[in-house]
Coordinates of C-alpha atoms in Angstrom, one line a residue:
X1203 CA 0.0 0.0 0.0
X1204 CA 2.9 2.4 0.7
X1205 CA 3.4 3.1 -3.0
X1206 CA -0.1 4.7 -3.1
X1207 CA 1.2 7.4 -0.7
X1208 CA 3.2 8.9 -3.7
X1209 CA 0.9 8.2 -6.7
X1210 CA -1.5 5.7 -8.1
X1211 CA -4.7 5.7 -10.2
X1212 CA -7.1 6.9 -7.5
X1213 CA -10.3 8.9 -7.7
X1214 CA -11.5 11.9 -5.7
X1215 CA -10.8 11.3 -2.0
X1216 CA -9.7 7.6 -2.2
X1217 CA -6.2 8.8 -1.1
X1218 CA -7.7 9.8 2.2
X1219 CA -8.2 6.2 3.2
X1220 CA -4.6 5.3 2.1
X1221 CA -3.1 8.1 4.2
X1222 CA -5.3 7.6 7.2
X1223 CA -4.7 3.9 7.3
X1224 CA -1.0 4.6 7.0
X1225 CA -1.1 6.9 10.0
X1226 CA -2.9 4.3 12.0
X1227 CA -0.3 1.6 11.0
X1228 CA 2.8 3.6 11.9
X1229 CA 4.7 6.8 11.4
X1230 CA 7.1 5.8 8.6
X1231 CA 6.5 4.2 5.2
X1232 CA 9.3 3.3 2.7
X1233 CA 8.5 4.4 -0.9
X1234 CA 10.4 4.5 -4.2
X1235 CA 9.7 7.3 -6.7
X1236 CA 9.4 6.6 -10.4
X1237 CA 13.0 7.7 -10.9
X1238 CA 14.2 5.1 -8.3
X1239 CA 14.8 7.5 -5.5
X1240 CA 14.0 6.0 -2.1
X1241 CA 12.5 7.9 0.8
X1242 CA 10.2 7.7 3.8
X1243 CA 6.7 9.1 4.0
X1244 CA 5.8 10.3 7.5
X1245 CA 2.1 9.9 8.5
X1246 CA 1.6 11.1 12.0
X1247 CA -0.9 13.3 14.0
X1248 CA -1.3 17.1 13.8
X1249 CA 0.8 18.0 16.8
X1250 CA 3.8 15.8 15.9
X1251 CA 3.6 16.9 12.3
X1252 CA 4.0 20.5 13.4
X1253 CA 7.0 19.6 15.6
X1254 CA 8.6 17.8 12.6
X1255 CA 8.0 20.8 10.3
X1256 CA 10.1 23.0 12.6
X1257 CA 12.7 20.4 13.6
X1258 CA 16.1 21.8 12.5
X1259 CA 17.5 18.2 12.2
X1260 CA 15.2 17.7 9.2
X1261 CA 17.0 20.0 6.7
X1262 CA 15.6 21.5 3.5
X1263 CA 19.0 22.5 2.3
X1264 CA 19.2 22.2 -1.5
X1265 CA 22.8 21.0 -1.6
X1266 CA 22.2 18.2 0.9
X1267 CA 19.1 17.0 -0.9
X1268 CA 20.8 17.1 -4.3
X1269 CA 23.8 15.2 -3.1
X1270 CA 21.7 12.4 -1.7
X1271 CA 19.3 12.2 -4.6
X1272 CA 22.2 12.2 -7.1
X1273 CA 23.9 9.5 -5.1
X1274 CA 20.9 7.3 -5.3
X1275 CA 20.4 8.0 -9.0
X1276 CA 24.0 7.3 -9.8
X1277 CA 23.8 4.0 -7.9
X1278 CA 20.9 3.0 -10.2
X1279 CA 22.8 3.9 -13.3
X1280 CA 20.9 7.1 -14.0
X1281 CA 22.7 9.8 -16.0
X1282 CA 20.4 12.5 -14.7
X1283 CA 22.5 15.4 -13.5
X1284 CA 20.4 18.6 -13.4
X1285 CA 18.2 18.7 -10.3
X1286 CA 18.0 22.5 -10.2
X1287 CA 14.3 22.6 -11.0
X1288 CA 12.4 21.4 -8.0
X1289 CA 15.6 21.1 -5.9
X1290 CA 17.2 24.4 -6.8
X1291 CA 18.5 26.9 -4.1
X1292 CA 15.2 28.6 -3.5
X1293 CA 13.8 29.6 -0.1
X1294 CA 11.8 26.3 -0.2
X1295 CA 15.0 24.3 -0.3
X1296 CA 17.1 26.2 2.3
X1297 CA 17.6 26.5 6.0
X1298 CA 18.2 29.6 8.1
X1299 CA 19.9 32.0 7.8
X1300 CA 19.7 31.5 4.0
X1301 CA 16.0 30.8 4.1
X1302 CA 15.3 34.0 6.0
X1303 CA 17.4 36.1 3.5
X1304 CA 15.6 34.7 0.5
X1305 CA 12.1 35.0 2.0
X1306 CA 12.7 38.6 3.0
X1307 CA 13.3 39.4 -0.7
X1308 CA 10.0 37.8 -1.8
X1309 CA 7.7 38.6 1.1
X1310 CA 6.8 42.1 0.0
X1311 CA 4.9 40.7 -3.0
X1312 CA 2.7 38.3 -0.9
X1313 CA 2.1 40.1 2.4
X1314 CA -1.5 41.0 3.4
X1315 CA -1.4 44.5 1.8
X1316 CA -0.1 43.1 -1.4
X1317 CA -2.8 40.4 -1.6
X1318 CA -5.5 43.0 -1.0
X1319 CA -4.2 45.1 -3.8
X1320 CA -4.5 42.0 -6.0
X1321 CA -8.1 41.4 -4.9
X1322 CA -9.8 43.6 -7.6
X1323 CA -7.8 41.9 -10.4
X1324 CA -8.7 38.4 -9.0
X1325 CA -12.3 39.5 -9.1
X1326 CA -12.0 40.7 -12.7
X1327 CA -10.3 37.6 -13.9
X1328 CA -12.8 35.3 -12.1
X1329 CA -15.9 37.3 -13.2
X1330 CA -14.7 37.1 -16.9
X1331 CA -14.1 33.4 -16.8
X1332 CA -17.3 32.5 -14.8
X1333 CA -19.3 34.8 -17.0
X1334 CA -18.3 32.9 -20.1
X1335 CA -19.4 29.5 -18.8
X1336 CA -22.5 27.9 -20.5
X1337 CA -25.6 27.1 -18.5
X1338 CA -27.2 23.7 -18.7
X1339 CA -24.3 22.0 -20.5
X1340 CA -21.5 19.9 -19.0
X1341 CA -18.4 21.9 -18.4
X1342 CA -15.0 21.0 -16.9
X1343 CA -14.4 23.5 -14.1
X1344 CA -10.7 22.5 -13.8
X1345 CA -10.0 23.4 -17.4
X1346 CA -12.3 26.4 -17.5
X1347 CA -11.8 28.0 -14.1
X1348 CA -9.6 26.3 -11.5
X1349 CA -6.4 26.3 -13.7
X1350 CA -6.9 29.6 -15.6
X1351 CA -7.6 31.9 -12.6
X1352 CA -4.3 31.3 -10.6
X1353 CA -2.4 30.9 -13.9
X1354 CA -3.4 34.4 -15.0
X1355 CA -3.0 36.0 -11.5
X1356 CA 0.5 34.6 -10.9
X1357 CA 1.5 35.3 -14.5
X1358 CA 0.6 39.0 -14.0
X1359 CA 2.2 39.2 -10.6
X1360 CA 5.5 37.6 -11.8
X1361 CA 5.5 39.2 -15.3
X1362 CA 5.1 36.1 -17.4
X1363 CA 3.6 37.3 -20.8
X1364 CA 0.1 36.1 -21.4
X1365 CA 1.0 34.3 -24.6
X1366 CA 3.6 32.1 -22.6
X1367 CA 1.3 31.0 -19.8
X1368 CA -0.2 28.1 -21.5
X1369 CA 3.2 26.6 -22.3
X1370 CA 4.4 27.3 -18.8
X1371 CA 1.4 25.4 -17.4
X1372 CA 2.1 22.3 -19.6
X1373 CA 5.8 22.3 -18.5
X1374 CA 4.9 22.5 -14.8
X1375 CA 2.4 19.6 -15.1
X1376 CA 4.9 17.5 -17.0
X1377 CA 7.7 18.3 -14.5
X1378 CA 5.5 17.5 -11.5
X1379 CA 4.8 14.0 -12.9
X1380 CA 8.3 12.9 -11.7
X1381 CA 8.6 10.5 -14.6
X1382 CA 12.3 11.0 -15.6
X1383 CA 11.8 10.5 -19.3
X1384 CA 9.5 13.5 -19.5
X1385 CA 9.9 15.4 -16.2
X1386 CA 13.6 16.2 -16.7
X1387 CA 13.3 17.6 -20.2
X1388 CA 10.3 19.7 -19.0
X1389 CA 12.4 21.0 -16.1
X1390 CA 15.3 21.8 -18.4
X1391 CA 13.0 23.7 -20.8
X1392 CA 11.3 25.6 -18.0
X1393 CA 14.7 26.6 -16.6
X1394 CA 15.7 27.8 -20.0
X1395 CA 12.5 29.8 -20.3
X1396 CA 13.1 31.5 -16.9
X1397 CA 16.7 32.3 -17.9
X1398 CA 15.5 34.0 -21.0
X1399 CA 12.7 35.9 -19.2
X1400 CA 14.9 37.0 -16.2
X1401 CA 17.6 38.3 -18.5
X1402 CA 15.3 39.9 -21.0
X1403 CA 15.5 43.6 -21.5
X1404 CA 11.7 43.7 -21.9
X1405 CA 11.1 42.2 -18.4
X1406 CA 8.4 44.3 -16.7
X1407 CA 10.2 46.2 -13.9
X1408 CA 6.9 46.5 -12.0
X1409 CA 6.5 42.7 -11.8
X1410 CA 7.8 40.5 -9.0
X1411 CA 10.4 39.0 -11.3
X1412 CA 11.5 42.5 -12.2
X1413 CA 11.7 43.5 -8.6
X1414 CA 13.6 40.3 -7.6
X1415 CA 16.2 41.0 -10.4
X1416 CA 16.7 44.5 -9.1
X1417 CA 16.4 43.7 -5.4
X1418 CA 19.3 45.0 -3.4
X1419 CA 19.4 44.6 0.4
X1420 CA 22.5 46.5 1.5
X1421 CA 24.5 45.2 -1.4
X1422 CA 23.0 41.7 -1.1
X1423 CA 21.5 40.6 -4.4
X1424 CA 20.1 37.3 -5.7
X1425 CA 22.5 35.3 -7.8
X1426 CA 21.3 34.0 -11.2
X1427 CA 20.9 30.5 -9.8
X1428 CA 18.8 31.8 -6.9
X1429 CA 16.7 33.8 -9.3
X1430 CA 16.0 30.7 -11.4
X1431 CA 15.2 28.7 -8.3
X1432 CA 12.9 31.4 -7.0
X1433 CA 11.1 31.5 -10.4
X1434 CA 10.5 27.7 -10.2
X1435 CA 9.1 28.0 -6.7
X1436 CA 6.8 31.0 -7.3
X1437 CA 5.4 29.8 -10.5
X1438 CA 4.8 26.2 -9.4
X1439 CA 3.5 27.1 -6.0
X1440 CA 1.5 30.1 -7.2
X1441 CA -0.3 28.1 -9.9
X1442 CA -0.4 24.4 -9.3
X1443 CA -1.3 24.5 -5.6
X1444 CA -4.0 27.2 -6.0
X1445 CA -5.6 25.4 -8.9
X1446 CA -5.7 22.3 -6.8
X1447 CA -7.3 24.1 -3.9
X1448 CA -10.0 25.7 -6.1
X1449 CA -10.9 22.4 -7.7
X1450 CA -11.0 20.6 -4.4
X1451 CA -13.2 23.2 -2.6
X1452 CA -15.7 23.4 -5.6
X1453 CA -15.9 19.6 -5.6
X1454 CA -16.3 19.4 -1.8
X1455 CA -19.1 22.0 -1.7
X1456 CA -21.0 20.0 -4.4
X1457 CA -20.3 16.6 -3.0
X1458 CA -21.4 17.6 0.5
X1459 CA -24.6 19.3 -0.5
X1460 CA -23.3 22.7 0.6
X1461 CA -23.4 24.5 -2.8
X1462 CA -26.9 26.0 -2.4
X1463 CA -26.2 27.0 1.1
X1464 CA -23.0 28.9 0.0
X1465 CA -25.1 30.6 -2.7
X1466 CA -27.5 31.9 -0.1
X1467 CA -24.9 32.7 2.5
X1468 CA -21.6 34.0 1.1
X1469 CA -20.2 34.0 4.6
X1470 CA -20.0 30.2 4.4
X1471 CA -17.5 30.4 1.6
X1472 CA -14.4 31.0 3.7
X1473 CA -15.5 28.2 6.1
X1474 CA -15.7 25.8 3.1
X1475 CA -12.2 26.8 2.0
X1476 CA -10.8 26.2 5.4
X1477 CA -12.5 22.8 5.9
X1478 CA -11.2 21.7 2.4
X1479 CA -7.7 22.8 3.5
X1480 CA -8.0 20.6 6.6
X1481 CA -9.8 17.6 5.1
X1482 CA -8.8 17.6 1.5
X1483 CA -5.6 19.7 0.9
X1484 CA -4.2 19.9 -2.6
X1485 CA -0.6 19.6 -1.3
X1486 CA -0.4 16.0 -0.3
X1487 CA 3.0 16.2 1.4
X1488 CA 5.4 18.9 2.4
X1489 CA 8.4 19.1 0.1
X1490 CA 11.5 17.0 0.7
X1491 CA 13.5 17.1 3.9
X1492 CA 16.7 15.2 4.8
X1493 CA 17.8 14.0 8.2
X1494 CA 21.1 15.5 9.2
X1495 CA 21.5 13.1 12.1
X1496 CA 19.9 10.1 13.6
X1497 CA 16.4 11.0 14.9
X1498 CA 13.3 9.3 16.2
X1499 CA 9.9 9.9 14.7
X1500 CA 7.0 8.4 16.7
X1501 CA 9.5 6.1 18.4
X1502 CA 10.9 4.8 15.1
X1503 CA 14.6 5.6 14.4
X1504 CA 15.5 7.4 11.2
X1505 CA 19.1 7.4 10.0
X1506 CA 21.0 10.4 8.9
X1507 CA 20.8 11.0 5.2
X1508 CA 17.2 9.7 4.9
X1509 CA 15.0 11.7 2.6
X1510 CA 11.5 12.4 4.1
X1511 CA 8.1 13.5 2.9
X1512 CA 5.8 14.7 5.7
X1513 CA 2.2 13.9 4.7
X1514 CA -0.2 16.8 5.4
X1515 CA -3.6 15.3 4.8
X1516 CA -3.1 12.6 7.4
X1517 CA -2.2 15.3 9.9
X1518 CA -5.3 17.4 9.1
X1519 CA -7.6 14.4 9.5
X1520 CA -5.9 13.5 12.8
X1521 CA -8.6 12.0 15.2
X1522 CA -6.7 13.2 18.3
X1523 CA -7.0 16.8 17.0
X1524 CA -10.5 16.7 15.6
X1525 CA -13.8 15.1 16.5
X1526 CA -15.1 13.1 13.5
X1527 CA -11.9 14.1 11.7
X1528 CA -12.6 11.9 8.7
X1529 CA -15.9 13.8 7.9
X1530 CA -16.3 17.1 6.0
X1531 CA -18.1 19.5 8.5
X1532 CA -18.7 23.2 8.4
X1533 CA -19.8 23.5 12.0
X1534 CA -16.6 21.9 13.3
X1535 CA -15.8 23.0 16.9
X1536 CA -12.0 22.4 16.4
X1537 CA -9.8 24.0 13.8
X1538 CA -6.2 23.5 12.7
X1539 CA -4.3 22.0 9.8
X1540 CA -1.0 22.2 8.1
X1541 CA -2.1 22.5 4.5
X1542 CA 0.1 25.5 4.1
X1543 CA 2.9 24.1 6.2
X1544 CA 4.0 25.3 9.6
X1545 CA 6.8 27.4 11.1
X1546 CA 9.5 29.2 9.0
X1547 CA 8.4 27.5 5.8
X1548 CA 4.7 28.4 6.2
X1549 CA 3.4 29.1 2.6
X1550 CA 4.2 32.6 1.6
X1551 CA 1.2 32.6 -0.8
X1552 CA -1.4 31.3 1.6
X1553 CA -3.3 34.6 1.6
X1554 CA -3.4 34.7 -2.2
X1555 CA -4.5 31.1 -2.5
X1556 CA -7.4 31.6 0.0
X1557 CA -8.4 34.8 -1.9
X1558 CA -8.5 33.0 -5.2
X1559 CA -10.4 30.0 -3.9
X1560 CA -13.0 32.1 -2.0
X1561 CA -13.5 34.4 -5.0
X1562 CA -14.0 31.6 -7.5
X1563 CA -16.4 29.7 -5.2
X1564 CA -18.4 32.9 -4.4
X1565 CA -18.8 33.8 -8.1
X1566 CA -19.7 30.2 -9.1
X1567 CA -22.3 29.7 -6.4
X1568 CA -23.8 33.1 -6.9
X1569 CA -24.2 32.8 -10.7
X1570 CA -25.0 29.1 -10.8
X1571 CA -26.8 28.2 -7.5
X1572 CA -28.3 25.0 -9.0
X1573 CA -25.0 23.4 -10.2
X1574 CA -24.6 19.6 -9.9
X1575 CA -21.8 17.2 -10.5
X1576 CA -22.0 15.2 -13.7
X1577 CA -23.2 11.6 -13.4
X1578 CA -20.6 8.9 -13.4
X1579 CA -17.6 7.8 -11.4
X1580 CA -15.9 10.3 -9.0
X1581 CA -13.3 12.4 -10.9
X1582 CA -9.8 11.2 -11.3
X1583 CA -7.0 12.7 -9.2
X1584 CA -3.4 13.4 -10.3
X1585 CA -1.5 11.9 -7.4
X1586 CA 2.2 12.4 -7.0
X1587 CA 4.5 12.5 -4.1
X1588 CA 3.6 16.2 -3.5
X1589 CA 0.2 16.9 -5.1
X1590 CA -3.3 15.5 -5.0
X1591 CA -5.3 17.5 -7.5
X1592 CA -8.4 16.8 -9.7
X1593 CA -7.6 16.1 -13.3
X1594 CA -11.1 17.3 -14.3
X1595 CA -14.3 18.3 -12.6
X1596 CA -17.3 17.9 -15.0
X1597 CA -20.4 19.7 -13.7
X1598 CA -23.7 21.0 -15.1
X1599 CA -24.2 24.6 -14.3
X1600 CA -27.7 25.7 -13.4
X1601 CA -29.4 28.9 -12.3

């Protein structure tokens, strides 16, 4: 069963059972990625998950991770050399003080004031996309809304030209598949695109990428490799995860008979988004960590050099933290999840992700209060070691 913690052909919430059963069985589960890299998936309760996410013995340092992954790949005869895409020296793959330095250069674009400044544009993009949807015919909300909204928003924030965004989306999805034959070429191509964009004389100086290129903190500037790594992080995190959250919360509202209630009471929308983050997060596991020394997790020893993925869904559905934790409830007495991480690496874009999901759900429920899921099997989910997002969400929109 452990292989289903990092992939598999599953539908809708089937991965919940896999993750919850794994948590009940024990804290550690050995898995092997499609490229042959071995690691351990951690499935523990909410409190221990929070402790692990701030444990300095579990490093996110890019160099450490790349050395171990390259060692494993070489031992298996792989010639893959370039790991700078998902494992580049970004703030996601760094420890303090380097992490704090990199985060400080990006935080201005994603703080509360910056997100509120984006709100009118998120409204405009959402209203235009939702306004173009047909009534009474089946439509795929992943393709028509969940993906385009964050793609256009993050594209505008970062300065990715509109004509390039479709190709960037395809490269991200291919890279996230973790299938070496296609993911590595996609990563290389995306890296080349970011290099061209970041060195272009036509780069919008008002965009985040433009600001990062020009950023100077007392003479401290981002290196070219750091800029490329930051580009990977912000585009992937700003698009893929938000699209997954939008799709999940739309599906959850429909599947739990809460759509009409949200249409009548827009105040319910933020509650739905928060419960989806707890119960059905789009980020399946926190990104890779590596043990710098021998540690114990839930009483089980973990040797130095072990690569770890900390599952976030199993933590959010922890029965010790929440009554009826396996159920989707909007009148829940307890709150708390780690869908955006915890501690120093708490997601920088959490405010923007919430804003996008709430805006989309509010527009959809208001315009189409009689929407229903299309008949048939539950929708397929793209499961990987990191993500759990709907491939499609066919619905019939009704007023």
